[in-house]
C-alpha positions as a Markdown table, in Angstrom:
| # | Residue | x | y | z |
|---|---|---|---|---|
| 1 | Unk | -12.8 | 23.0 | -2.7 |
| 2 | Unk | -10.4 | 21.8 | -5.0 |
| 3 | Unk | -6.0 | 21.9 | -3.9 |
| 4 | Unk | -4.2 | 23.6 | -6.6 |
| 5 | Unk | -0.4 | 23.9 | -5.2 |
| 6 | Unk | 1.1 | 23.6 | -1.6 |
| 7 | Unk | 4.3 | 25.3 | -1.1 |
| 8 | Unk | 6.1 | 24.6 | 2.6 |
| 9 | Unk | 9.2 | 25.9 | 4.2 |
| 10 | Unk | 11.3 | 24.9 | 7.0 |
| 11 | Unk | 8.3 | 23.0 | 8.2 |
| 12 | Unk | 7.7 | 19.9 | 10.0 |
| 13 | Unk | 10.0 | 17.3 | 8.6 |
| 14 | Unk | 11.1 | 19.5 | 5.8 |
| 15 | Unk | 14.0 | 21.8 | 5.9 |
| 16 | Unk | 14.1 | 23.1 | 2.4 |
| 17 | Unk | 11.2 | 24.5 | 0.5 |
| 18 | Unk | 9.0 | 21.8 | -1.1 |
| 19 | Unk | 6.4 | 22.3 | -3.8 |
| 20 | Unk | 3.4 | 19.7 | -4.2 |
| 21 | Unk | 1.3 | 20.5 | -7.4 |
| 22 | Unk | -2.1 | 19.0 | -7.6 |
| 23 | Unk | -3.0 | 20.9 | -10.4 |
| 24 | Unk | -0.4 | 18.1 | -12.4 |
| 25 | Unk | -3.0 | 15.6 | -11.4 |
| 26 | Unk | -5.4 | 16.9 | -13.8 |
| 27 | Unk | -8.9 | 16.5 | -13.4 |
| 28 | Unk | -8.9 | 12.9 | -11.2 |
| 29 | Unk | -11.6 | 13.3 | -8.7 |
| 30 | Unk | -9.6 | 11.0 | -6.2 |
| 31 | Unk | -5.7 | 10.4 | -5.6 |
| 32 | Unk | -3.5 | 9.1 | -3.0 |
| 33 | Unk | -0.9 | 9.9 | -0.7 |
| 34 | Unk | 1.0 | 7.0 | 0.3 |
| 35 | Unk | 4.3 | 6.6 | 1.8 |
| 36 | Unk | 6.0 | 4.8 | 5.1 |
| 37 | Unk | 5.2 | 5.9 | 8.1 |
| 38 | Unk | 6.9 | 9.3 | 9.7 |
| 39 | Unk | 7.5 | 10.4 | 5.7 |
| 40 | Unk | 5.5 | 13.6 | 6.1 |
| 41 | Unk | 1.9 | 12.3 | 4.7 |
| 42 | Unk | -0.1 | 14.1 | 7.7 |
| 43 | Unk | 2.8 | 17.1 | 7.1 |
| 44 | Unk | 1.0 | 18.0 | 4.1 |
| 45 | Unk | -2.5 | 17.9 | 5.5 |
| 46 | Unk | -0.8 | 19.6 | 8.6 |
| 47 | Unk | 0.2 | 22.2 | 5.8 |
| 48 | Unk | -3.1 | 22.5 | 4.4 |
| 49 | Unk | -5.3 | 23.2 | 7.6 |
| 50 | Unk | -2.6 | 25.7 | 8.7 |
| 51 | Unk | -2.4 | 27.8 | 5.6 |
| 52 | Unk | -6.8 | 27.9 | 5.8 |
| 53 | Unk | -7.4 | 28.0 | 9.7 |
| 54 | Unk | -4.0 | 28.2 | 11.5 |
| 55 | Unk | -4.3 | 24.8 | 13.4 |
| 56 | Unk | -2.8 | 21.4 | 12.0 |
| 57 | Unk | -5.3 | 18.1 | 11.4 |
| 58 | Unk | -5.3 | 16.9 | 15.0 |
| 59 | Unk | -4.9 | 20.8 | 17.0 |
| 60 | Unk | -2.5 | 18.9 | 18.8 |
| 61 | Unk | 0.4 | 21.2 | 18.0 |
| 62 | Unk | 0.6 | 25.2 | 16.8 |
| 63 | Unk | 1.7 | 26.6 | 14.0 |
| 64 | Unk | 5.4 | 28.2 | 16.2 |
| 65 | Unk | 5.9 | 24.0 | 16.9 |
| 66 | Unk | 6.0 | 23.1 | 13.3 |
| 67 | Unk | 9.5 | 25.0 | 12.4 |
| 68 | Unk | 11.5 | 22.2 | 10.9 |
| 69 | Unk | 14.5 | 21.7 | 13.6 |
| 70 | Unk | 16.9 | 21.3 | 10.8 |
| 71 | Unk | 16.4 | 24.6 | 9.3 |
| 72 | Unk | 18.9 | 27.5 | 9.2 |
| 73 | Unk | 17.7 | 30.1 | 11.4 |
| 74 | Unk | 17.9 | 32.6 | 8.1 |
| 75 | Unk | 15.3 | 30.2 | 6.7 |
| 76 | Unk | 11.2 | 32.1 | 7.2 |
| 77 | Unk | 8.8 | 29.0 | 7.8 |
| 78 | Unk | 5.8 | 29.6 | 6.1 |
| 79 | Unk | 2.9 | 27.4 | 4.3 |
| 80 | Unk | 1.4 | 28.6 | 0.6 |
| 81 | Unk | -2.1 | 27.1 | -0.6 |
| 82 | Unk | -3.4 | 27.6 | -3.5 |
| 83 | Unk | -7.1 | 26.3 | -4.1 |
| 84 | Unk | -10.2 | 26.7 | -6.8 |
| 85 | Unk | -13.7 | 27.2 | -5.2 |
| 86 | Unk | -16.9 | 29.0 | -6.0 |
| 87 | Unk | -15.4 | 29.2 | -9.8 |
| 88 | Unk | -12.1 | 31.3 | -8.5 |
| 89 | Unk | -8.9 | 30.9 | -7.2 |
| 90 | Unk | -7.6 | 32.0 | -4.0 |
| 91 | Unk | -4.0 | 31.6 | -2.5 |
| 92 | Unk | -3.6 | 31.8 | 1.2 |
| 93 | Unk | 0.6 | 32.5 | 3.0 |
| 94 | Unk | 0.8 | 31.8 | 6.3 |
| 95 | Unk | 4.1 | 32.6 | 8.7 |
| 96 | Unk | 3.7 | 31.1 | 12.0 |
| 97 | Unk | 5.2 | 32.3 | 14.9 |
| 98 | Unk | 9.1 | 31.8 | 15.1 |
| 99 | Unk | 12.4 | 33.0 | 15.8 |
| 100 | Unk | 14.7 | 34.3 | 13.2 |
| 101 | Unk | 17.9 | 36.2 | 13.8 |
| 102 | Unk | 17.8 | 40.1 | 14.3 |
| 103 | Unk | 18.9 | 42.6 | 11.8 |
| 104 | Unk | 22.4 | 42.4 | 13.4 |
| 105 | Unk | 22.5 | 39.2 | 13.7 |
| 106 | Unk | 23.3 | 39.2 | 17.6 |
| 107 | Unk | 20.2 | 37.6 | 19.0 |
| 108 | Unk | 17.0 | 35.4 | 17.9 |
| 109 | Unk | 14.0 | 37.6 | 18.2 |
| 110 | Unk | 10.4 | 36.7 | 17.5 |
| 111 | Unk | 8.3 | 36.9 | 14.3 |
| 112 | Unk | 4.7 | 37.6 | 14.9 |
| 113 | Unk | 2.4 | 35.3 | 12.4 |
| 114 | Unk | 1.0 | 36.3 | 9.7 |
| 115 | Unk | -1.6 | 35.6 | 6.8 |
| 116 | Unk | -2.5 | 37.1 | 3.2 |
| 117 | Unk | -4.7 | 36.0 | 1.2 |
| 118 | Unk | -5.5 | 37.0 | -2.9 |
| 119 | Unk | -8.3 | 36.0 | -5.3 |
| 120 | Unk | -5.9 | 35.0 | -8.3 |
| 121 | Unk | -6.7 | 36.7 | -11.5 |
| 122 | Unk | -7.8 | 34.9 | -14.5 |
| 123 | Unk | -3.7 | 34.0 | -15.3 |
| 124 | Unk | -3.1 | 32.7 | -11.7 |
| 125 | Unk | -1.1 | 35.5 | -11.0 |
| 126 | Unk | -1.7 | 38.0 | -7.7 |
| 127 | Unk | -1.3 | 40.9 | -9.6 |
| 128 | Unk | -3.9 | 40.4 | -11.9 |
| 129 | Unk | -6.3 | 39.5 | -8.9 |
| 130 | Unk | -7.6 | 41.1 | -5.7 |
| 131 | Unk | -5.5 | 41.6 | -1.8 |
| 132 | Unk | -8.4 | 40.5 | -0.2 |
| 133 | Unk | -6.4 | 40.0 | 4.0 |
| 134 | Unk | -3.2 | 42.0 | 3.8 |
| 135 | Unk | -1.2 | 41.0 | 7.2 |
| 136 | Unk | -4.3 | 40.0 | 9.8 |
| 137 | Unk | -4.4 | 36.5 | 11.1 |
| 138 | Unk | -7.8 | 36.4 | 12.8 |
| 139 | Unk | -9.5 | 38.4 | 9.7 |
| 140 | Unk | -7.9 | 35.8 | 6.8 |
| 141 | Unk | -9.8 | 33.1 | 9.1 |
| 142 | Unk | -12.8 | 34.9 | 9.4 |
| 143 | Unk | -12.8 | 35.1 | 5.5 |
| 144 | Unk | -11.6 | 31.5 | 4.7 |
| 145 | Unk | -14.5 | 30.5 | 6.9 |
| 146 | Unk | -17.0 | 32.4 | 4.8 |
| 147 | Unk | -15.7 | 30.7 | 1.8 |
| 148 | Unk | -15.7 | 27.5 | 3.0 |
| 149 | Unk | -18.6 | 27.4 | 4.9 |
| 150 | Unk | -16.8 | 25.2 | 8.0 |
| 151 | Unk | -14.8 | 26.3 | 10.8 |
| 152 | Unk | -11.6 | 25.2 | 11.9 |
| 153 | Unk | -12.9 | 22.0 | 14.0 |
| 154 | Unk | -15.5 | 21.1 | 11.0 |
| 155 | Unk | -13.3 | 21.5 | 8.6 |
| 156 | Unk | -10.7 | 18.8 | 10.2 |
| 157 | Unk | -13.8 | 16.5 | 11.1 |
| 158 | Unk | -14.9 | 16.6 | 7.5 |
| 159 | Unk | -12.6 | 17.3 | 4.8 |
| 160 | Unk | -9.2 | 16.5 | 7.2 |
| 161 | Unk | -9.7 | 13.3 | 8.9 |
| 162 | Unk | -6.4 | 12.5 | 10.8 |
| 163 | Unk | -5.4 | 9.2 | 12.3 |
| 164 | Unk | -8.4 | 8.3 | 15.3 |
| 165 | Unk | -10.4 | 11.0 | 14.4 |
| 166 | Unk | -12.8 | 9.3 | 12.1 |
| 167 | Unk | -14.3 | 7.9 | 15.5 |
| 168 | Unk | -14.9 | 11.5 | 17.1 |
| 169 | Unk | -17.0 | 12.2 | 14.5 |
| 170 | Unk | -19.1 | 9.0 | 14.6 |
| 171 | Unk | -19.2 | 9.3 | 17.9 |
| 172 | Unk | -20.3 | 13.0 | 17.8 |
| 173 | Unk | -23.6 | 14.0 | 19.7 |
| 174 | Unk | -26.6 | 14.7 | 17.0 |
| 175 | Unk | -26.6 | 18.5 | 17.0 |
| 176 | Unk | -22.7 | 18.4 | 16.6 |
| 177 | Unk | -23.3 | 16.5 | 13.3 |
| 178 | Unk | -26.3 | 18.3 | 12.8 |
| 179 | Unk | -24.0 | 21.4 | 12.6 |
| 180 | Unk | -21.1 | 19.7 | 10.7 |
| 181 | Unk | -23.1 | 18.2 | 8.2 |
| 182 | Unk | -25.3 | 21.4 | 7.9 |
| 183 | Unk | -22.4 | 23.6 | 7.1 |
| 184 | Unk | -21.2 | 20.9 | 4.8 |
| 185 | Unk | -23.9 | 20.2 | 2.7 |
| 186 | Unk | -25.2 | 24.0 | 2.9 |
| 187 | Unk | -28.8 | 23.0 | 4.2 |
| 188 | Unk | -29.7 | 26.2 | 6.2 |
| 189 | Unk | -31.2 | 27.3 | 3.0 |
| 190 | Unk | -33.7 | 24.2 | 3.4 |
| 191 | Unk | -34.0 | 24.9 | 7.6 |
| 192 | Unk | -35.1 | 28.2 | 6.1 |
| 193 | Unk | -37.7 | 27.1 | 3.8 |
| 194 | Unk | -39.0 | 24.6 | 5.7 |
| 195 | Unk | -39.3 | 27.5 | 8.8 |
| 196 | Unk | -41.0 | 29.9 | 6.1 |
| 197 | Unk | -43.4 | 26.8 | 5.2 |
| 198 | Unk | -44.0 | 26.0 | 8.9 |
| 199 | Unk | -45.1 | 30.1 | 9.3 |
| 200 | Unk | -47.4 | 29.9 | 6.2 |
| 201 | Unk | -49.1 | 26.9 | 7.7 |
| 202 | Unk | -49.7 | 28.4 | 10.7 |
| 203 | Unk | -51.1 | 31.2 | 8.7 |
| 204 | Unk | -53.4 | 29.3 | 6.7 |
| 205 | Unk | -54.2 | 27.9 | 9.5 |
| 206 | Unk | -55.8 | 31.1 | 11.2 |
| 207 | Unk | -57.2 | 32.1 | 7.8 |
| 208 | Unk | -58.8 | 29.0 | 7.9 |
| 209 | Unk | -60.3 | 29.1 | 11.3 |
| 210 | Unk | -60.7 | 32.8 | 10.8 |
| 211 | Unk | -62.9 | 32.1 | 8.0 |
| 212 | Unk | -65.1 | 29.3 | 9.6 |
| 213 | Unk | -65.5 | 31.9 | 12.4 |
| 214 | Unk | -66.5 | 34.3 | 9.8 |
| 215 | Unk | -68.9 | 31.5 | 8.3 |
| 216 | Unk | -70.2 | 31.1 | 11.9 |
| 217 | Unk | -71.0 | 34.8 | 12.4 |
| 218 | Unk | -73.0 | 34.5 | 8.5 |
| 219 | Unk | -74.8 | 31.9 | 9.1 |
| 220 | Unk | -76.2 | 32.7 | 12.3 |
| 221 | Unk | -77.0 | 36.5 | 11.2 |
| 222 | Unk | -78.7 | 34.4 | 8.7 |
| 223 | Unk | -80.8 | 32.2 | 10.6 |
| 224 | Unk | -79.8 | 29.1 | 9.2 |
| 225 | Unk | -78.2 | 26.1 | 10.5 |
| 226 | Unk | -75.9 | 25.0 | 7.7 |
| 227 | Unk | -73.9 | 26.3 | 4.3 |
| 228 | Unk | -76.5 | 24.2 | 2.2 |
| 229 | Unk | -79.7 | 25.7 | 3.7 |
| 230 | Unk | -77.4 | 29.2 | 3.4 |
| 231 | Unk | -77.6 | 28.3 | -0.4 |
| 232 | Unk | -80.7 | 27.3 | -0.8 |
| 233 | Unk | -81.4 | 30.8 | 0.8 |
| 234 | Unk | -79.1 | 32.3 | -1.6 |
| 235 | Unk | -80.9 | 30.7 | -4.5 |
| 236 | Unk | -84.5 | 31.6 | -3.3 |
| 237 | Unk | -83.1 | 35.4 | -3.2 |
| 238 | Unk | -81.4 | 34.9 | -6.2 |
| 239 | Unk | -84.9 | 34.5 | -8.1 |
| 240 | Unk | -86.5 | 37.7 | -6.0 |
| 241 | Unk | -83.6 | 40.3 | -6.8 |
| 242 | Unk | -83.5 | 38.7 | -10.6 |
| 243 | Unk | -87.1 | 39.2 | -10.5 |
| 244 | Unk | -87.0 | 42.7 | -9.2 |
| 245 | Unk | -84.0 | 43.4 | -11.1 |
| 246 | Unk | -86.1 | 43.2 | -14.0 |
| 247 | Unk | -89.2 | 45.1 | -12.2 |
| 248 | Unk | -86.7 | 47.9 | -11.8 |
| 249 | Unk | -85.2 | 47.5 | -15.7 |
| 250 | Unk | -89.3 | 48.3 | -16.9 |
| 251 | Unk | -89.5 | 51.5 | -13.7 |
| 252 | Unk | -86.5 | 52.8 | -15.0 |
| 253 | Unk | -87.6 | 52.4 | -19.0 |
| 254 | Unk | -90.9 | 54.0 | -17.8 |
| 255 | Unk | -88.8 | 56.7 | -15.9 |
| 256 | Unk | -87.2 | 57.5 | -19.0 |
| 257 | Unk | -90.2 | 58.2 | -21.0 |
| 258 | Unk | -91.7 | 60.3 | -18.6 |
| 259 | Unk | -88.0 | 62.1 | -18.6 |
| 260 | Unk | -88.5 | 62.9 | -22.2 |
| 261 | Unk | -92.3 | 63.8 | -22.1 |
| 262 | Unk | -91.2 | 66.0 | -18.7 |
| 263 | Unk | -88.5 | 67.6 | -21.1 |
| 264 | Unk | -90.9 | 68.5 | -23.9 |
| 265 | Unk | -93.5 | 69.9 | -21.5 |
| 266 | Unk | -90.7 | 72.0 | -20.0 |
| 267 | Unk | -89.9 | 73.4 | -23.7 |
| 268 | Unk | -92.9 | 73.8 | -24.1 |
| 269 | Unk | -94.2 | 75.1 | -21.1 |
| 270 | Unk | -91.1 | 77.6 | -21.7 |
| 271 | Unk | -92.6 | 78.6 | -25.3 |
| 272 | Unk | -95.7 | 79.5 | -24.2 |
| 273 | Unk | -94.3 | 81.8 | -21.5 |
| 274 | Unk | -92.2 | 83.3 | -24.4 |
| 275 | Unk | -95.7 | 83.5 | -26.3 |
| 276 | Unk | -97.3 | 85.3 | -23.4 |
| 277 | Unk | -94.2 | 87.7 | -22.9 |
| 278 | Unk | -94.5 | 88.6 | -26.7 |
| 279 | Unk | -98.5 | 88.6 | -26.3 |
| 280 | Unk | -97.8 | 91.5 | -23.4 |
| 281 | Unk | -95.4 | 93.3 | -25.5 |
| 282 | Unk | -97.7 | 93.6 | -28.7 |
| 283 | Unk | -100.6 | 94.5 | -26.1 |
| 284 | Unk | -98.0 | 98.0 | -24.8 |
| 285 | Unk | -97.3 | 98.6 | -28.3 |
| 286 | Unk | -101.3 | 98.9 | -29.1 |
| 287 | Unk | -102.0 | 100.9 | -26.2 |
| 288 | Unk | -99.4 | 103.4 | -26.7 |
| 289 | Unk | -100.7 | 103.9 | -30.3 |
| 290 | Unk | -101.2 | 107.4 | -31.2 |
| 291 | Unk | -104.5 | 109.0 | -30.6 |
| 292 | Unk | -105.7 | 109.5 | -34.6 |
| 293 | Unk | -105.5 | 105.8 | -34.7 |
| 294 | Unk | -108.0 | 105.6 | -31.8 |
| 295 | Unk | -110.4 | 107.6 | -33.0 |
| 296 | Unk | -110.0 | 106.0 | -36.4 |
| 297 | Unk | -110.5 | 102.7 | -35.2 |
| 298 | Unk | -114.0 | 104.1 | -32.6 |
| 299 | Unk | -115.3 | 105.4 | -36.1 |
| 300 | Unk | -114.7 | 102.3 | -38.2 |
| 301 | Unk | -116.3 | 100.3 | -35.4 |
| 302 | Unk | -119.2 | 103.1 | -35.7 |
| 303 | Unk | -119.7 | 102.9 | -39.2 |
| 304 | Unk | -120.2 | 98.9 | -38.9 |
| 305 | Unk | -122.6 | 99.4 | -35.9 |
| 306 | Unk | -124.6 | 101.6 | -38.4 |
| 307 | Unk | -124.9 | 98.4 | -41.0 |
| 308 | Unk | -125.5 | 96.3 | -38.1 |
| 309 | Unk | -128.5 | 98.5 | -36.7 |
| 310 | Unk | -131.4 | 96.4 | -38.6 |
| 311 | Unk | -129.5 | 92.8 | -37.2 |
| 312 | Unk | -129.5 | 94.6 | -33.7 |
| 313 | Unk | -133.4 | 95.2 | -33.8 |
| 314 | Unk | -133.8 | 91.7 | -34.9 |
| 315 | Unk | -132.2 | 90.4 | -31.8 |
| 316 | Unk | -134.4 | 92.6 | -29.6 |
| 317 | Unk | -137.5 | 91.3 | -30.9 |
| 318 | Unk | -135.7 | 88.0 | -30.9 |
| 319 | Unk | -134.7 | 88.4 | -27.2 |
| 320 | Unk | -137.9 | 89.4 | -26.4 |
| 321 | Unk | -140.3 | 86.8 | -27.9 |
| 322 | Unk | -137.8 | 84.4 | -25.9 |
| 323 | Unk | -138.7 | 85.8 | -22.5 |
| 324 | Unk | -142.1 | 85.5 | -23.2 |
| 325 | Unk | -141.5 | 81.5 | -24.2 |
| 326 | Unk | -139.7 | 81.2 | -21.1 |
| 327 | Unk | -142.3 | 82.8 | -19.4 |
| 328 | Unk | -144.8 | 80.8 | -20.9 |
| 329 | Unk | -142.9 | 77.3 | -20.1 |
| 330 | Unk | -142.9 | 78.3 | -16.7 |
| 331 | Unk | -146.4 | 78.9 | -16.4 |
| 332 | Unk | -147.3 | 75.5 | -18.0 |
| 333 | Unk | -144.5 | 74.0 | -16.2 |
| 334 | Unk | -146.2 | 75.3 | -12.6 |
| 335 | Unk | -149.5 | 73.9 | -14.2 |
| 336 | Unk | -148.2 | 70.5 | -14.9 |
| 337 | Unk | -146.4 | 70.3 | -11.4 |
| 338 | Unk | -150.1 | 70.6 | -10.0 |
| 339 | Unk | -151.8 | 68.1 | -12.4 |
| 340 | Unk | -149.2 | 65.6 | -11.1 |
| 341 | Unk | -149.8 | 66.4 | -7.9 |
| 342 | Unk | -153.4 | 66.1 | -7.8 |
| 343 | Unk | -153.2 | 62.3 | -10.1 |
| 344 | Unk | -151.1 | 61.3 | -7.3 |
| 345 | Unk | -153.6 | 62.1 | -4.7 |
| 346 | Unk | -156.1 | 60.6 | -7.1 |
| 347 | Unk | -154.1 | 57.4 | -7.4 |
| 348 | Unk | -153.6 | 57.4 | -3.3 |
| 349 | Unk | -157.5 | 57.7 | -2.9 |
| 350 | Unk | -157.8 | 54.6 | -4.8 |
């Protein structure tokens, strides 16, 4: 966060309306407030806290108790803060609780507190910008809290530091620092990484004991004792399924030629059975040729039978003179059966 302007009014020490701009300071990292004691130094940090989170540096005293007593009742208290963070700039008016006259000027009634807070525009002006907490105390601290990051208490541990109170925080218990210094330096971001690394670890922790389980269960279904005789199985298989790989690359080479040859015994299995339809076709067509031609055809084939008369004879005589041979080779067949018979009785009475 970086001060831009304070504006105060009829507060603390200050009757009138004072105006403190830091922005004349240029861009020094560092200055200093210095001044006697009781001149208003822990006024304007006072000033500060109240306009963000409605409490002064020690919460010793409310905003109602920091009306200057030297102020004209007609005079509103209120604190202005203007500050850059985040790359814009906000302004923040706060109006404690006090008493101002009435309308008719007869009493002192009370003025409720109120807060509003703009994100300036790009000129620094509030119309150019955005209402972002119209009238609402608790909501403007709600929102300066998101901004900042700290509450109230962190932020005057921190950043407001007031006389003595330098020691509270040194003398904080660890988680209270914990939580100051985590809002501070905005380290939830690495508390949330490091619980998102702390989950994956755990998981790849199961995985891994999930997969030496798994490793377990292979091995033993296996039969082996240990990953290298597991790979030593592997390899041994390795060689039988290359080897019948290539046992089943030659069956399915051979399974393809037999494909083909299958294929062209179907065609032609199927051309034949064409053949044979037409065959049966041409065979109706003959016999349902006309009568003439059938009598035609008897007396062509009786006309050749005449020339073939002589050849006929031939074959009788032929026919014949071969039943007599055969008769004769049986005869001398039934003759030789006996001579053999009767040289082996011959031979056996030697």
């Amino acid at each position: 966060m970086k001060p831009l302007k304070l504006t105060m009014q009829a507060f603390g020490p200050f009757a009138g309306t004072e105006h403190l701009c830091f922005a004349d300071l240029g861009h020094t990292p560092l200055f200093l407030i210095n001044g006697p004691t009781g001149s208003g130094k822990t006024t304007l940090l006072d000033a500060i806290c109240l306009a963000l989170y409605n409490t002064t540096t020690g919460n010793e005293r409310q905003g109602a108790e920091m009306r200057c007593n030297q102020a004209e009742p007609d005079v509103e208290t209120f604190v202005e803060f203007d500050f850059e963070l985040g790359g814009s700039c906000y302004r923040i008016r706060r109006t404690p609780e006090q008493l101002r006259p009435s309308k008719r000027g007869e009493k002192l009634v009370t003025q409720r507190p109120t807060a509003r807070l703009h994100r300036l525009g790009e000129d620094g002006s509030e119309e150019s910008g955005d209402l972002l907490v119209e009238t609402k105390v608790n909501e403007a601290n709600e929102y300066i809290e998101q901004l900042t990051g700290l509450s109230g208490d962190q932020f005057r541990q921190v950043m407001v530091l007031p006389q003595g109170e330098f020691r509270k925080l040194l003398l904080a218990d660890s988680r209270d620092r914990e939580n100051i210094f985590a809002s501070l330096f905005h380290t939830g971001i690495f508390r949330k990484l490091e619980e998102a690394l702390k989950n994956r670890a755990a998981g790849v922790r199961q995985e891994v004991q999930a997969q030496r389980n798994q490793l377990k269960g292979i091995l033993s279904n296996a039969g082996v004792d240990s990953l290298e005789s597991l790979e030593k199985e592997i390899g041994e298989q390795t060689v039988l399924v290359e080897t019948a790989t290539a046992q089943a690359g030659t069956a399915t080479e051979a399974w393809s030629v037999a494909d083909k040859a299958l294929d062209a015994a179907t065609a032609l299995d199927a051309a034949f059975s064409r053949l044979d339809s037409s065959n049966k076709k041409a065979a109706q067509l003959e016999a349902q040729t006309e009568e003439y031609d059938k009598k035609r055809a008897q007396l062509a084939l009786a006309i050749e039978a005449e020339k073939l008369s002589p050849v006929m004879k031939l074959r009788d005589t032929v026919a014949r003179r071969k039943t007599d041979a055969l008769a004769a080779r049986e005869q001398a067949g039934a003759k030789l059966a006996g001579a053999e018979v009767a040289l082996e009785e011959a031979v056996a009475s030697m």
